[in-house]
mmCIF file of C-alpha atoms and ligand atoms in Angstrom:
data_model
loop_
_atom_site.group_PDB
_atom_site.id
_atom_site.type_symbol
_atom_site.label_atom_id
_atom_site.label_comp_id
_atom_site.label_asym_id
_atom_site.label_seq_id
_atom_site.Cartn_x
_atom_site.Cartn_y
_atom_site.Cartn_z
ATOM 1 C CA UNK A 222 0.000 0.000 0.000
ATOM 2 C CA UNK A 223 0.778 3.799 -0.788
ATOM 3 C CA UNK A 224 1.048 5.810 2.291
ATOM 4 C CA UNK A 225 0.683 9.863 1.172
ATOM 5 C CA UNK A 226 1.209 12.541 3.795
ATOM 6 C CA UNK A 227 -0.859 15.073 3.681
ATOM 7 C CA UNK A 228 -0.462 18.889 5.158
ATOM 8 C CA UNK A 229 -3.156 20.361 7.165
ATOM 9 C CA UNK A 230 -1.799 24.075 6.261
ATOM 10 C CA UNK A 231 -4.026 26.692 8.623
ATOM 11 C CA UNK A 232 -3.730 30.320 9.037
ATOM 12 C CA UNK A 233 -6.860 32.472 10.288
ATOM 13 C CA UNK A 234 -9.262 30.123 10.687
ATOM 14 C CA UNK A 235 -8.707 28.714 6.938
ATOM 15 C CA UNK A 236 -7.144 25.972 5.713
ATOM 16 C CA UNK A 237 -4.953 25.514 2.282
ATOM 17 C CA UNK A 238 -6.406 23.562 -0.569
ATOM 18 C CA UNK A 239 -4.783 23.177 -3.546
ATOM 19 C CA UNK A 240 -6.098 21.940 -7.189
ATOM 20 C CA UNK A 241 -4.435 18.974 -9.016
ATOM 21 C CA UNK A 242 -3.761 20.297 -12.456
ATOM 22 C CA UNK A 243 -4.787 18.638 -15.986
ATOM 23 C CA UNK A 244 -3.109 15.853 -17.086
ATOM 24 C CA UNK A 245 -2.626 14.292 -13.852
ATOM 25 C CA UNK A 246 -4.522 11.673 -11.946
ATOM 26 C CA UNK A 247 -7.472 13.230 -10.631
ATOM 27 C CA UNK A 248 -7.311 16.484 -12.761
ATOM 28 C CA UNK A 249 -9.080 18.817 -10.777
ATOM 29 C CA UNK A 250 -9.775 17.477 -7.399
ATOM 30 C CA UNK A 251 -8.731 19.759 -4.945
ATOM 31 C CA UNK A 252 -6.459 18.149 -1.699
ATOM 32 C CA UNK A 253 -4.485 19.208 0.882
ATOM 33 C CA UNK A 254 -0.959 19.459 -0.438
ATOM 34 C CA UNK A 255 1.594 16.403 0.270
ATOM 35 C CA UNK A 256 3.062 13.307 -1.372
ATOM 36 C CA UNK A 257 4.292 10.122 -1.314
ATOM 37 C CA UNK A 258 6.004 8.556 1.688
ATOM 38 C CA UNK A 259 9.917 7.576 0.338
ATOM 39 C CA UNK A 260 10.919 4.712 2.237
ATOM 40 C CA UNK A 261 13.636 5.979 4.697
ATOM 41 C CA UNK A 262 11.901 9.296 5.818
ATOM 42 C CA UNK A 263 9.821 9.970 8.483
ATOM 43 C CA UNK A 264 6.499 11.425 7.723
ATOM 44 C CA UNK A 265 7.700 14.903 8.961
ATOM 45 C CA UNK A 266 10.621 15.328 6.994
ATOM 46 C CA UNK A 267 8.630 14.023 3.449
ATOM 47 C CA UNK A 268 6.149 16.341 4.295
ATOM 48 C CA UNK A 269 8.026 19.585 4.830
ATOM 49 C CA UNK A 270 10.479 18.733 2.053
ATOM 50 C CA UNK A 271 7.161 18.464 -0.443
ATOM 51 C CA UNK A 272 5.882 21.387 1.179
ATOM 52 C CA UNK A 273 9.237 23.168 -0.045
ATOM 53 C CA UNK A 274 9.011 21.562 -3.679
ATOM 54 C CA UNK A 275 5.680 22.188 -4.428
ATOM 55 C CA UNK A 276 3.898 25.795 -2.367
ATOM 56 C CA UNK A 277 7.519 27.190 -1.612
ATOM 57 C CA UNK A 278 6.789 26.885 1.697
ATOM 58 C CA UNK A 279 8.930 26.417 4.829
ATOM 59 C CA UNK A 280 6.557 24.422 7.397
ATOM 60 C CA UNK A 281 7.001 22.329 10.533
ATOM 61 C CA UNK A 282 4.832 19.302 10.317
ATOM 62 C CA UNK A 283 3.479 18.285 13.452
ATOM 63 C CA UNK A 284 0.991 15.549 14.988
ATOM 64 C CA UNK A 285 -1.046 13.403 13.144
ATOM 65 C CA UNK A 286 -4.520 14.568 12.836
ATOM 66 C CA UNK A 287 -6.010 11.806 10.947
ATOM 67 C CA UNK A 288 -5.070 7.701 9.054
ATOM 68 C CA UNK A 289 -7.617 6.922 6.707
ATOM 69 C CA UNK A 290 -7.339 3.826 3.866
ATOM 70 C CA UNK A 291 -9.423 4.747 0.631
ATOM 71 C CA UNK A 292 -9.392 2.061 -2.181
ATOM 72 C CA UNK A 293 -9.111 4.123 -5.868
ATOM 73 C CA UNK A 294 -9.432 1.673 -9.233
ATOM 74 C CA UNK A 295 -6.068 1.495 -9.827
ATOM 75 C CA UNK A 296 -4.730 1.454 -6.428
ATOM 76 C CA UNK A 297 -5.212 2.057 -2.428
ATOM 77 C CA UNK A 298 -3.170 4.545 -0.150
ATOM 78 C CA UNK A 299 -2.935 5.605 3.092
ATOM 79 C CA UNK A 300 -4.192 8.934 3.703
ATOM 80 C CA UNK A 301 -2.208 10.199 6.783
ATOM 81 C CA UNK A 302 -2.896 14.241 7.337
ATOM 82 C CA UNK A 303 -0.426 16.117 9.763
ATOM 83 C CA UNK A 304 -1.368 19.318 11.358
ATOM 84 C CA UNK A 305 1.446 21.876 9.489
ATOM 85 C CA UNK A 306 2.360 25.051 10.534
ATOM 86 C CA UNK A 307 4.135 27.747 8.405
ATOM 87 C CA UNK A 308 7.388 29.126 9.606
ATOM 88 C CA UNK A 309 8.383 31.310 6.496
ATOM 89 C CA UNK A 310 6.511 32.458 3.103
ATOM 90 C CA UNK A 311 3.519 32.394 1.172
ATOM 91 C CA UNK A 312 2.552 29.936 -0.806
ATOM 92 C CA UNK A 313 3.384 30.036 -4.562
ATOM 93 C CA UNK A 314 2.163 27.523 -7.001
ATOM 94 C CA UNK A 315 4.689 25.108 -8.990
ATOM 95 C CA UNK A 316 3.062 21.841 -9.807
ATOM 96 C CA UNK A 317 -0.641 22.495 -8.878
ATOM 97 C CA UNK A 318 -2.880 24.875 -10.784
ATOM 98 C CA UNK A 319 -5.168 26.632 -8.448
ATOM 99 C CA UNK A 320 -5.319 27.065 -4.508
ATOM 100 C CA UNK A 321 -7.614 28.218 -1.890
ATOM 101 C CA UNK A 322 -8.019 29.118 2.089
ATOM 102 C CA UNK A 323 -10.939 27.968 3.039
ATOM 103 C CA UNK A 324 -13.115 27.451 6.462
ATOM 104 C CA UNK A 325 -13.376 24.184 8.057
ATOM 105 C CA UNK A 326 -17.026 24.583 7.684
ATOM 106 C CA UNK A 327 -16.678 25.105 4.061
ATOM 107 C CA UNK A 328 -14.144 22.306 2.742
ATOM 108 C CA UNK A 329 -16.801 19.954 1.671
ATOM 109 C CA UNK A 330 -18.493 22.260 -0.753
ATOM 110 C CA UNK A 331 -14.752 21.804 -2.726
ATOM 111 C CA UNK A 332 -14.708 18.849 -5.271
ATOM 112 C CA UNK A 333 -12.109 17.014 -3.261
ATOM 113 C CA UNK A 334 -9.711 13.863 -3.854
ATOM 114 C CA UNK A 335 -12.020 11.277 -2.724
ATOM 115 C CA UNK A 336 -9.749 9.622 -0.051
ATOM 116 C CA UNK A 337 -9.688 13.235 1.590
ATOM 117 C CA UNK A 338 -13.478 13.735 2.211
ATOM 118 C CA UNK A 339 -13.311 11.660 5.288
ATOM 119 C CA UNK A 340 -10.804 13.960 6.445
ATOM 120 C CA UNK A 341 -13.026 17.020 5.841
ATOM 121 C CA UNK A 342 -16.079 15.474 7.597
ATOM 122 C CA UNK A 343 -13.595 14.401 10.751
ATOM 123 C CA UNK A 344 -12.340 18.419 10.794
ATOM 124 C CA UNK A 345 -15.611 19.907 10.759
ATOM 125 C CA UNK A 346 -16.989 17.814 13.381
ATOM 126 C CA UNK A 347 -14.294 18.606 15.559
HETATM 127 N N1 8GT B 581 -0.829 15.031 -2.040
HETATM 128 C C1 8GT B 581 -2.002 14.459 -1.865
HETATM 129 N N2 8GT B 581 -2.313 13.373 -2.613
HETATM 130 C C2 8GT B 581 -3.516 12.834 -2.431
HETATM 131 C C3 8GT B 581 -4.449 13.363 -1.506
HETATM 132 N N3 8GT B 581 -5.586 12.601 -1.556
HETATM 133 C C4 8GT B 581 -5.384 11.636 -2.476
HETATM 134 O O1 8GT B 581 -6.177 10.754 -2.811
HETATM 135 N N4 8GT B 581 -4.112 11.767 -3.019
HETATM 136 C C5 8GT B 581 -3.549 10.900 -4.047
HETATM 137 O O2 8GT B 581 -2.359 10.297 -3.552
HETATM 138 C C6 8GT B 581 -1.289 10.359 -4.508
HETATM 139 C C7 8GT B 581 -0.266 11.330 -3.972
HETATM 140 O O3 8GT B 581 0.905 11.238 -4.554
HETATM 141 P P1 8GT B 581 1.598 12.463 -5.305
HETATM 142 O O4 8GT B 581 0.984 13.776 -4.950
HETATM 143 O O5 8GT B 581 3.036 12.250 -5.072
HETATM 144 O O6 8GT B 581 1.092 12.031 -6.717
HETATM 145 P P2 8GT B 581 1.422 12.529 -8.155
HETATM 146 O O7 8GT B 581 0.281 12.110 -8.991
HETATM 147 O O8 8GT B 581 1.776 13.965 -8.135
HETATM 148 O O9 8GT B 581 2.721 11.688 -8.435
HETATM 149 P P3 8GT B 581 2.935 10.463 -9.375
HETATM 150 O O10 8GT B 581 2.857 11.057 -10.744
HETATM 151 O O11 8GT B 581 4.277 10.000 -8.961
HETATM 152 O O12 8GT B 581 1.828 9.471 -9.099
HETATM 153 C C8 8GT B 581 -1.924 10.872 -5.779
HETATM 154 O O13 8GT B 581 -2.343 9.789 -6.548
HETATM 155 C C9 8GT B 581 -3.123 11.670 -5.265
HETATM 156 O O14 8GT B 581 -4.172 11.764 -6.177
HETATM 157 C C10 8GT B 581 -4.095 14.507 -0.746
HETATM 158 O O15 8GT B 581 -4.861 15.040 0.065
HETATM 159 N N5 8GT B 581 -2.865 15.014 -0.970
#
């Protein structure tokens, strides 16, 4: 199984979505922003390192906030979301094509990645 970290990126009561672009795997379905787990990482270090790469971002990834499994056609990953906190910058796009703050209460009105609805509902209703 996959394992994909996720960032849960908040500043004033938002927090950052960002849009897969065309051409990818889920073409616009909007996620929190993250990647792959590389084998000999922790899940801190891949996520602030992505964070870098892809938003430009220096973060500190903290606890985990949420594990969920979802099961897509061609494959099944494991969702893990960290809460993230921004240390320097503002995010500027390089691999994604669109990206949003948006309230906890408003998240699932976004067309999200499947696997990250779950992690929406379990927000909200906290
Ligand atoms: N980053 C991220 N990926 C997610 C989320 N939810 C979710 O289902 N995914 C899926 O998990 C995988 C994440 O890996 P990635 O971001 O490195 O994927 P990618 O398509 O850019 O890379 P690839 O071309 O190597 O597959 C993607 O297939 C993505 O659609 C999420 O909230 N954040």
């Amino acid at each position: 199984m996959i394992t994909v970290v996720a960032a849960i990126i908040r500043q004033d009561n938002t927090i950052l979505l960002t849009r897969r672009k065309q051409g990818q795997w889920l073409a616009g379905y909007w996620e929190f922003p993250g990647s792959k787990l590389e084998d000999v990482e922790t899940l801190q270090a891949c996520l602030e390192r992505e964070i870098h790469e892809e938003l430009r971002l220096t973060v500190q990834a903290g606890d985990v906030v949420s594990t969920n499994i979802h099961t897509y056609d061609h494959a099944t990953i494991r969702l893990v979301a960290l809460e993230t906190t921004i240390k320097e910058g503002s995010p500027v796009l390089t691999v994604h094509d669109d990206m949003a703050w948006v309230p906890v209460s408003r998240l699932l009105n976004y067309q999200l990645a499947p696997a990250d609805i779950p992690v929406a509902q379990m927000l909200a209703d906290r």
